[in-house]
Coordinates of N, CA and C in Angstrom, one line a residue:
M1 N -189.8 102.3 60.9 CA -188.6 101.8 61.7 C -188.3 100.3 61.2
E2 N -187.0 100.2 60.8 CA -186.6 98.9 60.4 C -186.7 97.9 61.5
E3 N -186.4 98.3 62.7 CA -186.4 97.3 63.8 C -187.7 96.7 64.1
L4 N -188.7 97.7 64.2 CA -190.2 97.4 64.4 C -190.7 96.5 63.3
T5 N -190.4 96.8 62.0 CA -190.6 96.0 60.8 C -190.2 94.6 60.9
S6 N -189.0 94.4 61.3 CA -188.3 93.2 61.5 C -189.1 92.3 62.6
L7 N -189.4 92.9 63.7 CA -190.1 92.3 64.7 C -191.4 91.8 64.4
K8 N -192.1 92.7 63.7 CA -193.5 92.2 63.2 C -193.3 91.1 62.3
K9 N -192.5 91.3 61.2 CA -192.3 90.4 60.1 C -192.0 88.9 60.6
N10 N -191.2 88.9 61.6 CA -190.7 87.6 62.2 C -191.7 87.1 63.3
D11 N -192.9 87.6 63.5 CA -193.9 87.2 64.4 C -193.3 86.8 65.8
V12 N -192.7 87.9 66.3 CA -192.0 87.9 67.6 C -192.9 87.7 68.8
W13 N -194.0 88.4 68.8 CA -195.0 88.3 70.0 C -196.4 88.1 69.5
D14 N -197.2 87.7 70.5 CA -198.6 87.7 70.4 C -199.2 88.7 71.4
L15 N -200.2 89.3 71.1 CA -200.7 90.3 72.1 C -201.8 89.4 73.0
V16 N -201.6 89.5 74.3 CA -202.4 88.8 75.2 C -202.8 89.6 76.4
E17 N -203.6 89.3 77.2 CA -204.2 90.0 78.4 C -203.0 89.9 79.4
R18 N -202.9 91.1 80.1 CA -201.9 91.2 81.2 C -202.1 90.1 82.2
P19 N -201.1 89.2 82.4 CA -201.3 88.2 83.5 C -201.2 88.6 84.9
D20 N -201.9 88.0 85.7 CA -201.8 88.2 87.3 C -200.7 87.6 87.8
K21 N -200.1 88.2 88.6 CA -198.9 87.8 89.5 C -197.6 87.4 88.6
R22 N -197.5 88.1 87.4 CA -196.3 87.8 86.6 C -195.6 89.1 86.4
S23 N -194.3 89.0 86.5 CA -193.6 90.2 86.1 C -193.7 90.5 84.6
V24 N -193.8 91.8 84.3 CA -194.0 92.2 82.9 C -192.6 93.1 82.5
I25 N -191.9 92.7 81.6 CA -190.8 93.5 81.2 C -191.1 94.8 80.5
K26 N -190.6 95.9 80.9 CA -190.8 97.2 80.2 C -189.7 97.2 79.0
T27 N -190.1 97.9 77.9 CA -189.1 98.1 76.9 C -188.8 99.6 76.7
K28 N -187.7 99.8 75.8 CA -187.5 101.1 75.5 C -186.8 101.2 74.1
W29 N -187.0 102.3 73.4 CA -186.3 102.4 72.2 C -184.8 103.1 72.4
V30 N -183.8 102.6 71.8 CA -182.6 103.1 72.0 C -182.1 103.5 70.4
F31 N -181.8 104.9 70.3 CA -181.5 105.4 68.9 C -179.9 105.7 68.8
K32 N -179.4 105.4 67.7 CA -177.9 105.7 67.5 C -177.8 106.3 66.2
L33 N -177.0 107.3 66.0 CA -176.9 108.1 64.7 C -175.7 107.3 63.9
K34 N -176.0 106.6 62.9 CA -175.1 106.0 61.9 C -174.4 107.0 61.1
K35 N -173.2 106.8 60.8 CA -172.5 107.7 59.8 C -172.1 107.0 58.6
D36 N -172.0 107.8 57.5 CA -171.5 107.1 56.3 C -170.1 106.9 56.1
E37 N -169.6 106.4 55.0 CA -168.2 106.1 54.8 C -167.3 107.3 55.0
E38 N -167.8 108.5 54.6 CA -167.1 109.7 54.9 C -167.2 110.3 56.3
N39 N -167.8 109.7 57.2 CA -167.9 110.1 58.6 C -169.0 111.2 58.7
R40 N -169.9 111.4 57.6 CA -170.9 112.3 57.8 C -172.2 111.7 58.4
S41 N -173.0 112.6 59.0 CA -174.2 112.0 59.6 C -175.2 111.3 58.7
G42 N -175.6 110.3 58.9 CA -176.4 109.4 58.0 C -177.8 109.4 58.5
R43 N -178.1 108.2 59.1 CA -179.5 107.9 59.6 C -179.5 107.4 61.0
F44 N -180.6 107.4 61.6 CA -180.7 106.8 62.9 C -181.0 105.3 62.8
K45 N -180.3 104.6 63.7 CA -180.6 103.3 63.9 C -181.2 103.0 65.2
A46 N -182.5 102.2 65.1 CA -183.3 102.1 66.3 C -183.2 100.6 66.7
R47 N -183.1 100.5 68.2 CA -183.0 99.1 68.6 C -184.1 99.1 69.8
L48 N -184.9 98.0 69.8 CA -185.8 97.9 70.9 C -185.0 97.0 72.0
V49 N -185.0 97.6 73.2 CA -184.3 96.9 74.2 C -185.1 96.6 75.4
A50 N -185.1 95.6 76.0 CA -185.8 95.1 77.2 C -185.2 95.6 78.4
R51 N -185.8 96.1 79.3 CA -185.4 96.6 80.7 C -185.7 95.5 81.7
S52 N -184.9 94.4 81.5 CA -185.1 93.2 82.3 C -184.6 93.3 83.7
Y53 N -184.1 94.4 84.2 CA -183.6 94.5 85.5 C -184.8 94.3 86.6
S54 N -185.9 94.3 86.2 CA -187.1 94.1 87.1 C -187.4 92.6 87.3
Q55 N -186.7 91.8 86.5 CA -187.0 90.4 86.6 C -186.3 89.7 87.9
R56 N -186.9 88.8 88.5 CA -186.3 88.1 89.6 C -185.8 86.8 89.4
Y57 N -184.6 86.4 89.7 CA -184.0 85.1 89.4 C -184.8 84.1 90.3
G58 N -185.2 82.9 89.7 CA -186.0 82.0 90.3 C -187.3 82.0 90.2
E59 N -187.9 83.3 89.9 CA -189.3 83.6 89.8 C -189.7 83.8 88.4
D60 N -188.9 84.7 87.7 CA -189.1 85.1 86.4 C -188.2 84.3 85.4
Y61 N -187.0 83.8 85.9 CA -186.1 83.2 84.9 C -185.3 82.2 85.8
D62 N -184.7 81.3 85.3 CA -183.7 80.2 85.9 C -182.3 80.3 85.4
E63 N -182.2 80.7 84.1 CA -180.9 80.8 83.7 C -180.8 81.8 82.4
T64 N -179.4 82.2 82.1 CA -179.4 83.1 81.1 C -178.2 82.4 80.1
F65 N -178.3 82.7 78.8 CA -177.4 82.2 77.9 C -177.3 83.1 76.7
C66 N -176.1 83.4 76.2 CA -175.9 84.2 75.0 C -175.0 83.5 74.1
P67 N -175.5 82.9 73.0 CA -174.6 82.1 72.1 C -173.6 82.8 71.3
V68 N -172.6 83.3 71.9 CA -171.6 84.1 71.2 C -170.2 83.2 71.1
I69 N -169.7 83.3 69.9 CA -168.4 82.5 69.7 C -167.3 83.0 70.4
R70 N -166.3 82.3 71.0 CA -165.2 82.7 71.7 C -164.2 83.2 70.5
F71 N -163.4 84.1 70.8 CA -162.3 84.7 70.0 C -161.3 83.6 69.5
E72 N -160.9 82.9 70.6 CA -160.0 81.7 70.5 C -160.5 80.7 69.3
T73 N -161.8 80.4 69.4 CA -162.4 79.6 68.4 C -162.3 80.1 66.9
V74 N -162.5 81.5 66.9 CA -162.4 81.9 65.5 C -161.0 82.0 65.1
R75 N -160.1 82.2 66.0 CA -158.6 82.3 65.5 C -158.2 80.9 65.1
L76 N -158.7 79.9 65.8 CA -158.3 78.4 65.6 C -158.7 78.1 64.2
L77 N -160.1 78.5 63.8 CA -160.6 78.0 62.6 C -159.9 78.8 61.4
L78 N -159.6 80.0 61.8 CA -158.9 80.8 60.6 C -157.4 80.3 60.4
A79 N -156.9 79.8 61.5 CA -155.5 79.4 61.3 C -155.5 77.9 60.6
K80 N -156.7 77.2 60.8 CA -156.9 75.8 60.2 C -157.0 76.0 58.8
A81 N -157.9 77.0 58.3 CA -158.4 77.3 57.0 C -157.0 77.8 56.3
A82 N -156.3 78.6 57.0 CA -155.0 79.2 56.3 C -154.0 78.0 56.0
G83 N -153.9 77.1 57.0 CA -153.0 76.0 56.8 C -153.5 75.0 55.8
E84 N -154.6 74.9 55.6 CA -155.2 73.9 54.5 C -155.5 74.7 53.1
G85 N -155.2 76.0 53.1 CA -155.4 76.8 51.8 C -156.9 76.8 51.5
L86 N -157.6 76.9 52.5 CA -159.2 77.0 52.2 C -159.6 78.5 52.2
Q87 N -160.7 78.7 51.6 CA -161.2 80.0 51.6 C -162.3 80.1 52.8
V88 N -162.3 81.4 53.3 CA -163.2 81.6 54.5 C -164.2 82.7 54.0
H89 N -165.5 82.3 54.3 CA -166.7 83.3 54.1 C -167.3 83.6 55.3
Q90 N -167.9 84.8 55.3 CA -168.5 85.3 56.4 C -170.1 85.4 56.0
L91 N -170.9 85.2 57.1 CA -172.4 85.4 56.9 C -172.8 86.3 58.0
Y92 N -173.7 87.2 57.6 CA -174.3 88.2 58.6 C -175.8 87.9 58.5
V93 N -176.4 87.6 59.6 CA -177.9 87.3 59.7 C -178.4 88.6 60.4
K94 N -179.1 89.5 59.9 CA -179.5 90.7 60.5 C -180.2 90.6 61.7
P95 N -181.4 90.0 61.8 CA -182.1 89.9 63.1 C -181.9 88.4 63.7
A96 N -180.5 88.1 63.9 CA -180.3 86.7 64.2 C -180.9 86.3 65.6
F97 N -181.0 87.3 66.4 CA -181.5 87.1 67.9 C -183.1 86.6 67.7
L98 N -183.7 86.9 66.6 CA -185.1 86.7 66.4 C -185.3 85.2 66.1
N99 N -184.3 84.4 65.7 CA -184.3 83.1 65.3 C -184.3 82.0 66.2
G100 N -184.1 82.4 67.5 CA -184.0 81.4 68.7 C -185.5 81.0 69.1
E101 N -185.4 79.9 69.7 CA -186.7 79.3 70.2 C -186.7 79.3 71.7
I102 N -187.9 79.8 72.2 CA -187.9 79.7 73.8 C -189.1 78.9 74.1
T103 N -189.0 78.3 75.3 CA -190.0 77.4 75.7 C -190.9 78.0 76.9
E104 N -190.5 79.1 77.5 CA -191.1 79.7 78.5 C -192.0 80.9 78.0
N105 N -193.0 81.3 78.7 CA -193.7 82.5 78.3 C -193.0 83.7 79.0
V106 N -192.7 84.6 78.2 CA -192.1 86.0 78.5 C -193.0 87.1 78.2
Y107 N -193.4 87.8 79.3 CA -194.4 88.9 79.1 C -193.8 90.2 79.0
V108 N -193.9 91.0 77.9 CA -193.2 92.2 77.6 C -194.2 93.2 77.2
E109 N -194.2 94.5 77.8 CA -195.2 95.5 77.4 C -194.8 95.8 75.9
Q110 N -195.9 96.4 75.3 CA -195.9 96.7 73.9 C -194.9 97.9 73.7
P111 N -194.0 97.8 72.8 CA -193.1 99.0 72.6 C -193.9 100.2 72.1
E112 N -193.3 101.4 72.4 CA -193.8 102.6 72.0 C -194.0 102.6 70.3
G113 N -194.9 103.0 69.8 CA -195.2 102.9 68.3 C -195.9 101.7 68.0
F114 N -196.1 100.7 68.8 CA -196.8 99.6 68.5 C -198.2 99.5 69.2
S115 N -198.2 100.2 70.3 CA -199.4 100.0 71.2 C -200.7 100.2 70.6
E116 N -201.7 99.3 71.0 CA -203.0 99.4 70.6 C -203.7 100.1 71.7
P117 N -204.1 101.4 71.6 CA -204.5 102.2 72.7 C -205.9 101.8 73.4
L118 N -206.7 101.0 72.6 CA -208.0 100.5 73.0 C -207.7 99.3 73.9
N119 N -206.7 98.8 73.9 CA -206.5 97.3 74.4 C -205.4 97.6 75.6
E120 N -205.6 97.0 76.7 CA -204.6 96.9 77.7 C -203.8 95.6 77.6
K121 N -203.3 95.4 76.5 CA -202.7 94.0 76.1 C -201.2 94.2 76.2
L122 N -200.5 92.9 76.2 CA -199.0 92.9 76.2 C -198.6 92.5 74.8

């Protein structure tokens, strides 16, 4: 699975003992059938998602943030580039969400397909 390979390659987690009195986020795999250019069935795309609805505000987290650019900002930049006669280039970073830094410990159960059955680790 491309998603699992990317998570391992980017050293996203460390296996640790299950902590006492801390919430542990469960995960699940979500699969989507991708189609090719001619709208024929292609391959499955897998995403590992956190079921973070079990987290409690003030205990498991204090704030949330998602760095997404506003549409108005994109429109302004494109208008400015057009007015100046500049070229615009786009960059796509496949596992962009893996490049952020966090300072808190977040405990997540091992995803299915990664578990080490002899260890009760996270």
